[in-house]
PDB file of C-alpha atoms in Angstrom:
ATOM      1  CA  UNK A   1     -28.164  13.068  -6.912  1.00 81.00           C
ATOM      2  CA  UNK A   2     -24.799  11.836  -8.214  1.00 87.00           C
ATOM      3  CA  UNK A   3     -22.563  14.526  -9.748  1.00 92.00           C
ATOM      4  CA  UNK A   4     -20.409  13.613 -12.687  1.00 96.00           C
ATOM      5  CA  UNK A   5     -17.678  15.710 -13.695  1.00 96.00           C
ATOM      6  CA  UNK A   6     -15.365  15.384 -16.790  1.00 97.00           C
ATOM      7  CA  UNK A   7     -11.607  16.830 -17.458  1.00 97.00           C
ATOM      8  CA  UNK A   8      -9.150  16.480 -19.751  1.00 97.00           C
ATOM      9  CA  UNK A   9     -10.088  17.674 -23.078  1.00 97.00           C
ATOM     10  CA  UNK A  10      -8.330  19.889 -25.292  1.00 97.00           C
ATOM     11  CA  UNK A  11      -6.587  20.272 -28.659  1.00 98.00           C
ATOM     12  CA  UNK A  12      -3.963  18.041 -30.301  1.00 98.00           C
ATOM     13  CA  UNK A  13      -2.569  17.219 -33.589  1.00 98.00           C
ATOM     14  CA  UNK A  14      -3.465  14.104 -35.450  1.00 98.00           C
ATOM     15  CA  UNK A  15      -1.893  11.392 -34.037  1.00 98.00           C
ATOM     16  CA  UNK A  16      -1.771  12.819 -30.536  1.00 98.00           C
ATOM     17  CA  UNK A  17      -3.079  11.252 -27.264  1.00 98.00           C
ATOM     18  CA  UNK A  18      -5.248  12.651 -24.638  1.00 98.00           C
ATOM     19  CA  UNK A  19      -6.586  11.393 -21.315  1.00 98.00           C
ATOM     20  CA  UNK A  20     -10.007  11.993 -20.223  1.00 98.00           C
ATOM     21  CA  UNK A  21     -11.234  11.671 -16.846  1.00 98.00           C
ATOM     22  CA  UNK A  22     -14.613  11.224 -15.202  1.00 97.00           C
ATOM     23  CA  UNK A  23     -15.091  11.839 -11.306  1.00 95.00           C
ATOM     24  CA  UNK A  24     -18.533  10.474 -10.004  1.00 93.00           C
ATOM     25  CA  UNK A  25     -19.694  11.855  -6.453  1.00 92.00           C
ATOM     26  CA  UNK A  26     -20.762   8.263  -5.437  1.00 83.00           C
ATOM     27  CA  UNK A  27     -19.789   4.759  -6.277  1.00 81.00           C
ATOM     28  CA  UNK A  28     -21.168   3.891  -9.311  1.00 85.00           C
ATOM     29  CA  UNK A  29     -20.806   0.196 -11.444  1.00 84.00           C
ATOM     30  CA  UNK A  30     -21.962   1.211 -14.929  1.00 92.00           C
ATOM     31  CA  UNK A  31     -20.331   4.224 -16.472  1.00 95.00           C
ATOM     32  CA  UNK A  32     -19.794   5.181 -19.989  1.00 97.00           C
ATOM     33  CA  UNK A  33     -18.068   7.514 -22.683  1.00 98.00           C
ATOM     34  CA  UNK A  34     -20.208   9.389 -25.257  1.00 98.00           C
ATOM     35  CA  UNK A  35     -19.347  11.897 -27.874  1.00 98.00           C
ATOM     36  CA  UNK A  36     -21.248  14.245 -30.189  1.00 98.00           C
ATOM     37  CA  UNK A  37     -19.984  16.496 -32.850  1.00 96.00           C
ATOM     38  CA  UNK A  38     -21.330  19.557 -34.293  1.00 92.00           C
ATOM     39  CA  UNK A  39     -24.632  18.552 -36.093  1.00 94.00           C
ATOM     40  CA  UNK A  40     -24.077  15.087 -35.575  1.00 96.00           C
ATOM     41  CA  UNK A  41     -26.115  12.704 -33.124  1.00 97.00           C
ATOM     42  CA  UNK A  42     -24.717  11.482 -29.776  1.00 97.00           C
ATOM     43  CA  UNK A  43     -22.719   8.353 -30.102  1.00 97.00           C
ATOM     44  CA  UNK A  44     -21.577   5.863 -27.627  1.00 97.00           C
ATOM     45  CA  UNK A  45     -17.956   5.997 -27.679  1.00 98.00           C
ATOM     46  CA  UNK A  46     -17.024   3.257 -24.835  1.00 98.00           C
ATOM     47  CA  UNK A  47     -18.433   1.562 -21.808  1.00 97.00           C
ATOM     48  CA  UNK A  48     -17.729  -0.388 -18.747  1.00 95.00           C
ATOM     49  CA  UNK A  49     -20.106  -2.742 -17.056  1.00 93.00           C
ATOM     50  CA  UNK A  50     -20.080  -3.992 -13.694  1.00 89.00           C
ATOM     51  CA  UNK A  51     -18.153  -7.040 -13.884  1.00 89.00           C
ATOM     52  CA  UNK A  52     -15.168  -4.686 -15.665  1.00 90.00           C
ATOM     53  CA  UNK A  53     -16.171  -5.878 -19.203  1.00 94.00           C
ATOM     54  CA  UNK A  54     -15.518  -3.098 -21.782  1.00 96.00           C
ATOM     55  CA  UNK A  55     -17.125  -2.058 -25.309  1.00 96.00           C
ATOM     56  CA  UNK A  56     -16.030   0.303 -27.740  1.00 98.00           C
ATOM     57  CA  UNK A  57     -17.855   1.693 -30.898  1.00 98.00           C
ATOM     58  CA  UNK A  58     -16.005   0.567 -34.225  1.00 98.00           C
ATOM     59  CA  UNK A  59     -14.330   3.683 -34.977  1.00 98.00           C
ATOM     60  CA  UNK A  60     -12.300   3.600 -31.720  1.00 98.00           C
ATOM     61  CA  UNK A  61     -11.296   0.364 -31.173  1.00 98.00           C
ATOM     62  CA  UNK A  62      -7.509  -0.360 -30.800  1.00 98.00           C
ATOM     63  CA  UNK A  63      -7.018   3.353 -30.326  1.00 98.00           C
ATOM     64  CA  UNK A  64      -9.346   4.211 -27.077  1.00 98.00           C
ATOM     65  CA  UNK A  65      -9.258   2.695 -23.903  1.00 98.00           C
ATOM     66  CA  UNK A  66     -11.697   2.820 -21.229  1.00 98.00           C
ATOM     67  CA  UNK A  67     -10.827   1.955 -17.518  1.00 96.00           C
ATOM     68  CA  UNK A  68     -12.245   2.649 -13.942  1.00 94.00           C
ATOM     69  CA  UNK A  69     -10.636   3.378 -10.801  1.00 90.00           C
ATOM     70  CA  UNK A  70     -13.067   2.023  -8.182  1.00 79.00           C
ATOM     71  CA  UNK A  71     -11.648   3.278  -5.465  1.00 80.00           C
ATOM     72  CA  UNK A  72     -11.635   6.792  -6.596  1.00 79.00           C
ATOM     73  CA  UNK A  73     -15.103   6.642  -8.493  1.00 88.00           C
ATOM     74  CA  UNK A  74     -13.281   7.591 -11.565  1.00 94.00           C
ATOM     75  CA  UNK A  75     -13.625   6.496 -15.109  1.00 96.00           C
ATOM     76  CA  UNK A  76     -10.638   7.233 -17.853  1.00 97.00           C
ATOM     77  CA  UNK A  77     -10.800   7.255 -21.389  1.00 98.00           C
ATOM     78  CA  UNK A  78      -7.209   7.064 -22.963  1.00 98.00           C
ATOM     79  CA  UNK A  79      -7.364   8.000 -26.819  1.00 98.00           C
ATOM     80  CA  UNK A  80      -4.494   7.476 -28.538  1.00 98.00           C
ATOM     81  CA  UNK A  81      -3.585   7.762 -32.313  1.00 98.00           C
ATOM     82  CA  UNK A  82      -6.540  10.584 -32.447  1.00 98.00           C
ATOM     83  CA  UNK A  83      -7.829  11.713 -35.670  1.00 98.00           C
ATOM     84  CA  UNK A  84      -9.571  14.720 -36.792  1.00 97.00           C
ATOM     85  CA  UNK A  85     -12.904  12.541 -36.989  1.00 97.00           C
ATOM     86  CA  UNK A  86     -12.674  12.151 -33.280  1.00 98.00           C
ATOM     87  CA  UNK A  87     -13.148  15.962 -32.779  1.00 98.00           C
ATOM     88  CA  UNK A  88     -16.164  16.326 -30.579  1.00 98.00           C
ATOM     89  CA  UNK A  89     -17.814  17.161 -26.987  1.00 98.00           C
ATOM     90  CA  UNK A  90     -17.138  13.947 -25.088  1.00 98.00           C
ATOM     91  CA  UNK A  91     -19.698  13.109 -22.321  1.00 98.00           C
ATOM     92  CA  UNK A  92     -19.334  11.086 -19.202  1.00 97.00           C
ATOM     93  CA  UNK A  93     -22.297   8.858 -18.281  1.00 97.00           C
ATOM     94  CA  UNK A  94     -23.059   6.638 -15.252  1.00 94.00           C
ATOM     95  CA  UNK A  95     -25.853   4.918 -13.539  1.00 90.00           C
ATOM     96  CA  UNK A  96     -27.641   2.250 -15.211  1.00 89.00           C
ATOM     97  CA  UNK A  97     -30.257  -0.393 -14.086  1.00 89.00           C
ATOM     98  CA  UNK A  98     -28.591  -3.803 -13.114  1.00 89.00           C
ATOM     99  CA  UNK A  99     -30.465  -6.606 -14.613  1.00 91.00           C
ATOM    100  CA  UNK A 100     -28.948  -9.847 -14.272  1.00 89.00           C
ATOM    101  CA  UNK A 101     -25.686  -8.576 -12.849  1.00 88.00           C
ATOM    102  CA  UNK A 102     -25.228  -6.435 -15.885  1.00 91.00           C
ATOM    103  CA  UNK A 103     -25.770  -2.897 -16.666  1.00 92.00           C
ATOM    104  CA  UNK A 104     -28.836  -2.079 -18.936  1.00 91.00           C
ATOM    105  CA  UNK A 105     -31.041   0.946 -20.222  1.00 91.00           C
ATOM    106  CA  UNK A 106     -30.490   4.739 -20.290  1.00 93.00           C
ATOM    107  CA  UNK A 107     -27.904   6.444 -18.063  1.00 95.00           C
ATOM    108  CA  UNK A 108     -29.301   8.432 -15.347  1.00 94.00           C
ATOM    109  CA  UNK A 109     -26.185  11.149 -14.703  1.00 95.00           C
ATOM    110  CA  UNK A 110     -24.434  12.881 -17.044  1.00 96.00           C
ATOM    111  CA  UNK A 111     -21.657  15.365 -16.945  1.00 97.00           C
ATOM    112  CA  UNK A 112     -21.372  18.711 -18.559  1.00 97.00           C
ATOM    113  CA  UNK A 113     -18.884  17.349 -21.429  1.00 97.00           C
ATOM    114  CA  UNK A 114     -15.150  18.121 -22.079  1.00 98.00           C
ATOM    115  CA  UNK A 115     -14.259  19.407 -26.213  1.00 98.00           C
ATOM    116  CA  UNK A 116     -11.778  17.163 -27.807  1.00 98.00           C
ATOM    117  CA  UNK A 117     -10.333  19.065 -30.979  1.00 98.00           C
ATOM    118  CA  UNK A 118      -8.028  17.018 -32.954  1.00 98.00           C
ATOM    119  CA  UNK A 119      -6.113  19.380 -35.915  1.00 98.00           C
ATOM    120  CA  UNK A 120      -5.069  17.475 -39.173  1.00 94.00           C
TER     121      UNK A 120
END
């Protein structure tokens, strides 16, 4: 069983920055960040594929950057120019099926989440 632990959440003013970290207990190629605001469905924020390619939901493009330190099995999410609508619980997810060298399907492991609150 892989353990996934997030950290780095907090409260900031609009326009501020935060960096989230996600430590995995094993070496995992496929990882991503998700978020869920109160009363909303969970949404994918950013993902990193096995080859290092990244993808982002439209609302965070140009503001958030996902990166991974393979030597430390740690995933990061640098969040700049934060907006009140970014307020949510942020979750790290890890482990997917590899198909044709790419990450596919659902994530197997999830963290407990870290709260991000952006004040206007």
